[in-house]
Amino acid sequence: MYKFPQLMPNQTEPSCILRTTDGACIPFDLANRDYQEYLKWLEEGNTPLPADEISE
Amino acid sequence: MQDRSTDFEFLPIDVSFDRCLRYYEQLGVASFAKANNTTSFWTSFNFRKRKRGNPTVSLLTTSFSVSEWGVNNFATTSGTIVNSYLTNNDAVYVQLGGFTGTSAGTTGTVTSTFGVSNGLDPIIAFNSEL
C-alpha cells in the first residue's frame, strides 16, 4: 500500500510516494527500483491513499 | 568470447567502500532542522557520495531527537518520514514527523536518541540499489 505525502508550501505536486509498510519515501525516478514496483502496483489497478492533513 | 569468468579483482577497501556509497548509505546527525508546524521538522542530509539515481529514503529507527542545544530537546519514539525530495544530486530534503510541542520556526539539530552512542547512530538510509 502507498500514500501520497503532504505537500510543502512551495510544492504543487508530490515528489515522492510513501510506502505504508515501512514509511519509506520513494521518488518518482524510473531508475529507482522501488518506484518500478510502485508503477507495477498501479498497473494492477491499485490507488494510493490520500495525504494526511497538515497539522498547524 | 571467454567461457569462464575473469579473475576476482582485488580493490583497496576505501575504493570498494566509495563505490558502495553510490548505491546505499546511512546517515545520522543532520546539520540543521526547522519546524514548519507543531509535529514536524524539515532537515537536509548531504550524501557522502553522489547516488546513481534518486534514492528511496527510509528511517532506520523511529526514535530520534531535534535538539535546541541548551533550550529544548524534542524527542520522538514514533518518528516518520512525512516528505522528501532531492534538492540536487548531492543532498536531499527530508521532513521528519511524529513530534509534539514544536512550533513553526523552531530550529535545532537532528540526532538519534542519546544514550547508546551520544546520539550519533545513523537514523536514515538512502537506497539507490539496482
mmCIF file of C-alpha atoms in Angstrom:
data_model
loop_
_atom_site.group_PDB
_atom_site.id
_atom_site.type_symbol
_atom_site.label_atom_id
_atom_site.label_comp_id
_atom_site.label_asym_id
_atom_site.label_seq_id
_atom_site.Cartn_x
_atom_site.Cartn_y
_atom_site.Cartn_z
ATOM 1 C CA MET A 1 0.000 0.000 0.000
ATOM 2 C CA TYR A 2 1.164 3.525 -0.765
ATOM 3 C CA LYS A 3 0.148 7.009 0.332
ATOM 4 C CA PHE A 4 0.712 10.472 -1.070
ATOM 5 C CA PRO A 5 2.863 12.758 1.112
ATOM 6 C CA GLN A 6 1.838 16.144 2.421
ATOM 7 C CA LEU A 7 2.890 18.866 0.013
ATOM 8 C CA MET A 8 5.328 21.543 1.017
ATOM 9 C CA PRO A 9 4.031 25.115 0.719
ATOM 10 C CA ASN A 10 6.075 25.600 -2.455
ATOM 11 C CA GLN A 11 5.084 22.264 -3.983
ATOM 12 C CA THR A 12 2.231 21.870 -6.463
ATOM 13 C CA GLU A 13 2.613 18.123 -6.893
ATOM 14 C CA PRO A 14 4.278 15.383 -4.869
ATOM 15 C CA SER A 15 7.897 14.461 -5.455
ATOM 16 C CA CYS A 16 7.637 11.025 -3.896
ATOM 17 C CA ILE A 17 5.193 8.352 -2.742
ATOM 18 C CA LEU A 18 5.170 6.909 0.782
ATOM 19 C CA ARG A 19 5.258 3.122 1.201
ATOM 20 C CA THR A 20 2.985 2.430 4.170
ATOM 21 C CA THR A 21 4.622 -0.873 5.137
ATOM 22 C CA ASP A 22 7.859 0.788 6.233
ATOM 23 C CA GLY A 23 7.265 4.526 5.801
ATOM 24 C CA ALA A 24 9.895 4.841 3.062
ATOM 25 C CA CYS A 25 9.688 7.815 0.713
ATOM 26 C CA ILE A 26 10.087 6.686 -2.897
ATOM 27 C CA PRO A 27 10.992 9.296 -5.510
ATOM 28 C CA PHE A 28 9.419 9.392 -8.946
ATOM 29 C CA ASP A 29 12.517 8.177 -10.748
ATOM 30 C CA LEU A 30 12.428 5.291 -13.210
ATOM 31 C CA ALA A 31 15.982 4.399 -12.163
ATOM 32 C CA ASN A 32 14.684 3.638 -8.669
ATOM 33 C CA ARG A 33 13.645 0.002 -8.279
ATOM 34 C CA ASP A 34 11.126 0.829 -5.527
ATOM 35 C CA TYR A 35 9.427 3.237 -7.936
ATOM 36 C CA GLN A 36 9.291 0.498 -10.557
ATOM 37 C CA GLU A 37 7.488 -1.707 -8.003
ATOM 38 C CA TYR A 38 5.079 1.144 -7.303
ATOM 39 C CA LEU A 39 4.305 1.508 -11.017
ATOM 40 C CA LYS A 40 3.609 -2.227 -11.212
ATOM 41 C CA TRP A 41 1.280 -1.878 -8.217
ATOM 42 C CA LEU A 42 -0.581 0.939 -10.023
ATOM 43 C CA GLU A 43 -0.873 -1.184 -13.155
ATOM 44 C CA GLU A 44 -2.653 -3.829 -11.075
ATOM 45 C CA GLY A 45 -5.435 -1.298 -10.563
ATOM 46 C CA ASN A 46 -4.483 -0.045 -7.119
ATOM 47 C CA THR A 47 -4.755 3.549 -5.961
ATOM 48 C CA PRO A 48 -2.615 5.316 -3.343
ATOM 49 C CA LEU A 49 -4.198 6.692 -0.192
ATOM 50 C CA PRO A 50 -4.589 10.485 0.003
ATOM 51 C CA ALA A 51 -2.114 12.547 2.003
ATOM 52 C CA ASP A 52 -2.622 13.134 5.696
ATOM 53 C CA GLU A 53 -3.999 16.523 6.612
ATOM 54 C CA ILE A 54 -1.387 19.071 7.605
ATOM 55 C CA SER A 55 -1.352 19.927 11.305
ATOM 56 C CA GLU A 56 -0.606 23.516 12.245
ATOM 57 C CA MET B 1 34.095 -14.636 -26.099
ATOM 58 C CA GLN B 2 35.574 -16.152 -22.963
ATOM 59 C CA ASP B 3 33.888 -19.204 -21.487
ATOM 60 C CA ARG B 4 35.000 -18.540 -17.948
ATOM 61 C CA SER B 5 34.733 -15.672 -15.510
ATOM 62 C CA THR B 6 37.573 -13.242 -15.082
ATOM 63 C CA ASP B 7 39.753 -13.373 -12.011
ATOM 64 C CA PHE B 8 38.463 -11.621 -8.915
ATOM 65 C CA GLU B 9 39.619 -8.040 -8.916
ATOM 66 C CA PHE B 10 41.089 -7.020 -5.578
ATOM 67 C CA LEU B 11 40.462 -3.386 -4.767
ATOM 68 C CA PRO B 12 41.538 -1.367 -1.745
ATOM 69 C CA ILE B 13 38.799 -1.172 0.900
ATOM 70 C CA ASP B 14 38.469 2.576 0.520
ATOM 71 C CA VAL B 15 37.858 2.196 -3.212
ATOM 72 C CA SER B 16 35.222 -0.520 -2.684
ATOM 73 C CA PHE B 17 33.524 1.488 0.057
ATOM 74 C CA ASP B 18 33.461 4.571 -2.129
ATOM 75 C CA ARG B 19 31.783 2.588 -4.901
ATOM 76 C CA CYS B 20 29.224 1.122 -2.482
ATOM 77 C CA LEU B 21 28.202 4.601 -1.391
ATOM 78 C CA ARG B 22 26.871 5.263 -4.906
ATOM 79 C CA TYR B 23 24.132 2.745 -4.137
ATOM 80 C CA TYR B 24 23.442 2.928 -0.418
ATOM 81 C CA GLU B 25 24.389 4.866 2.656
ATOM 82 C CA GLN B 26 23.219 5.603 6.171
ATOM 83 C CA LEU B 27 23.493 8.975 7.860
ATOM 84 C CA GLY B 28 22.907 10.238 11.377
ATOM 85 C CA VAL B 29 23.302 13.783 12.510
ATOM 86 C CA ALA B 30 21.819 16.353 10.178
ATOM 87 C CA SER B 31 23.226 19.818 10.236
ATOM 88 C CA PHE B 32 20.059 21.801 10.763
ATOM 89 C CA ALA B 33 16.325 21.334 11.239
ATOM 90 C CA LYS B 34 13.472 23.806 11.253
ATOM 91 C CA ALA B 35 9.908 23.084 12.351
ATOM 92 C CA ASN B 36 7.228 24.028 9.859
ATOM 93 C CA ASN B 37 4.307 23.068 12.090
ATOM 94 C CA THR B 38 3.623 21.524 15.503
ATOM 95 C CA THR B 39 4.601 17.978 14.560
ATOM 96 C CA SER B 40 7.405 18.009 12.007
ATOM 97 C CA PHE B 41 10.816 19.391 11.127
ATOM 98 C CA TRP B 42 12.448 19.922 7.775
ATOM 99 C CA THR B 43 16.085 18.991 7.565
ATOM 100 C CA SER B 44 18.615 18.112 4.900
ATOM 101 C CA PHE B 45 21.208 15.407 4.517
ATOM 102 C CA ASN B 46 24.261 15.681 2.315
ATOM 103 C CA PHE B 47 25.359 12.441 0.691
ATOM 104 C CA ARG B 48 28.950 11.383 1.145
ATOM 105 C CA LYS B 49 28.826 10.175 -2.440
ATOM 106 C CA ARG B 50 26.516 11.117 -5.286
ATOM 107 C CA LYS B 51 23.928 8.378 -5.849
ATOM 108 C CA ARG B 52 23.461 6.552 -9.127
ATOM 109 C CA GLY B 53 19.791 7.632 -9.107
ATOM 110 C CA ASN B 54 17.265 9.375 -6.908
ATOM 111 C CA PRO B 55 17.295 7.199 -3.743
ATOM 112 C CA THR B 56 14.487 5.819 -1.607
ATOM 113 C CA VAL B 57 14.597 7.447 1.826
ATOM 114 C CA SER B 58 13.767 5.311 4.870
ATOM 115 C CA LEU B 59 14.202 5.509 8.622
ATOM 116 C CA LEU B 60 16.451 3.093 10.490
ATOM 117 C CA THR B 61 14.763 3.954 13.780
ATOM 118 C CA THR B 62 11.608 5.724 14.904
ATOM 119 C CA SER B 63 13.435 7.186 17.921
ATOM 120 C CA PHE B 64 15.335 10.404 17.330
ATOM 121 C CA SER B 65 15.520 13.963 18.564
ATOM 122 C CA VAL B 66 15.795 17.536 17.458
ATOM 123 C CA SER B 67 17.836 19.427 19.968
ATOM 124 C CA GLU B 68 17.784 23.160 20.528
ATOM 125 C CA TRP B 69 21.025 22.984 22.402
ATOM 126 C CA GLY B 70 20.589 24.235 25.944
ATOM 127 C CA VAL B 71 16.951 25.157 25.362
ATOM 128 C CA ASN B 72 14.675 22.272 24.375
ATOM 129 C CA ASN B 73 15.015 18.715 23.207
ATOM 130 C CA PHE B 74 12.176 17.423 21.048
ATOM 131 C CA ALA B 75 12.307 13.645 21.123
ATOM 132 C CA THR B 76 10.039 11.160 19.423
ATOM 133 C CA THR B 77 9.724 7.400 19.604
ATOM 134 C CA SER B 78 7.272 7.289 16.719
ATOM 135 C CA GLY B 79 9.130 9.242 14.066
ATOM 136 C CA THR B 80 8.074 9.134 10.428
ATOM 137 C CA ILE B 81 9.115 10.492 7.068
ATOM 138 C CA VAL B 82 6.437 12.943 6.001
ATOM 139 C CA ASN B 83 8.002 14.015 2.727
ATOM 140 C CA SER B 84 11.355 14.236 0.984
ATOM 141 C CA TYR B 85 12.837 15.444 -2.248
ATOM 142 C CA LEU B 86 16.203 15.572 -3.864
ATOM 143 C CA THR B 87 17.472 19.144 -3.859
ATOM 144 C CA ASN B 88 20.334 18.446 -6.206
ATOM 145 C CA ASN B 89 22.368 15.353 -6.953
ATOM 146 C CA ASP B 90 24.199 15.530 -3.629
ATOM 147 C CA ALA B 91 21.614 16.311 -0.975
ATOM 148 C CA VAL B 92 18.042 15.568 -0.022
ATOM 149 C CA TYR B 93 15.477 17.481 2.000
ATOM 150 C CA VAL B 94 13.545 15.324 4.462
ATOM 151 C CA GLN B 95 10.517 16.263 6.538
ATOM 152 C CA LEU B 96 10.581 14.240 9.757
ATOM 153 C CA GLY B 97 7.292 13.849 11.618
ATOM 154 C CA GLY B 98 5.988 12.366 14.845
ATOM 155 C CA PHE B 99 6.921 15.233 17.164
ATOM 156 C CA THR B 100 4.761 17.090 19.646
ATOM 157 C CA GLY B 101 5.058 20.526 21.155
ATOM 158 C CA THR B 102 7.066 22.219 18.433
ATOM 159 C CA SER B 103 6.026 25.413 16.734
ATOM 160 C CA ALA B 104 6.750 26.723 13.260
ATOM 161 C CA GLY B 105 10.200 28.260 13.134
ATOM 162 C CA THR B 106 11.740 26.230 15.961
ATOM 163 C CA THR B 107 15.237 25.200 14.952
ATOM 164 C CA GLY B 108 17.661 22.556 16.143
ATOM 165 C CA THR B 109 19.891 19.662 15.236
ATOM 166 C CA VAL B 110 18.652 16.177 14.370
ATOM 167 C CA THR B 111 20.334 13.338 16.225
ATOM 168 C CA SER B 112 19.469 9.796 17.141
ATOM 169 C CA THR B 113 18.337 9.277 20.710
ATOM 170 C CA PHE B 114 21.087 9.920 23.209
ATOM 171 C CA GLY B 115 22.370 7.128 25.416
ATOM 172 C CA VAL B 116 23.875 4.404 23.292
ATOM 173 C CA SER B 117 26.219 6.462 21.177
ATOM 174 C CA ASN B 118 25.702 10.045 22.302
ATOM 175 C CA GLY B 119 23.135 10.448 19.579
ATOM 176 C CA LEU B 120 25.483 9.636 16.740
ATOM 177 C CA ASP B 121 23.914 6.432 15.450
ATOM 178 C CA PRO B 122 22.623 6.629 11.892
ATOM 179 C CA ILE B 123 18.884 7.247 11.687
ATOM 180 C CA ILE B 124 18.185 7.350 7.977
ATOM 181 C CA ALA B 125 19.089 5.334 4.879
ATOM 182 C CA PHE B 126 19.312 6.279 1.215
ATOM 183 C CA ASN B 127 18.919 3.382 -1.164
ATOM 184 C CA SER B 128 19.631 3.596 -4.865
ATOM 185 C CA GLU B 129 20.433 -0.048 -5.487
ATOM 186 C CA LEU B 130 19.798 -1.648 -8.849
#
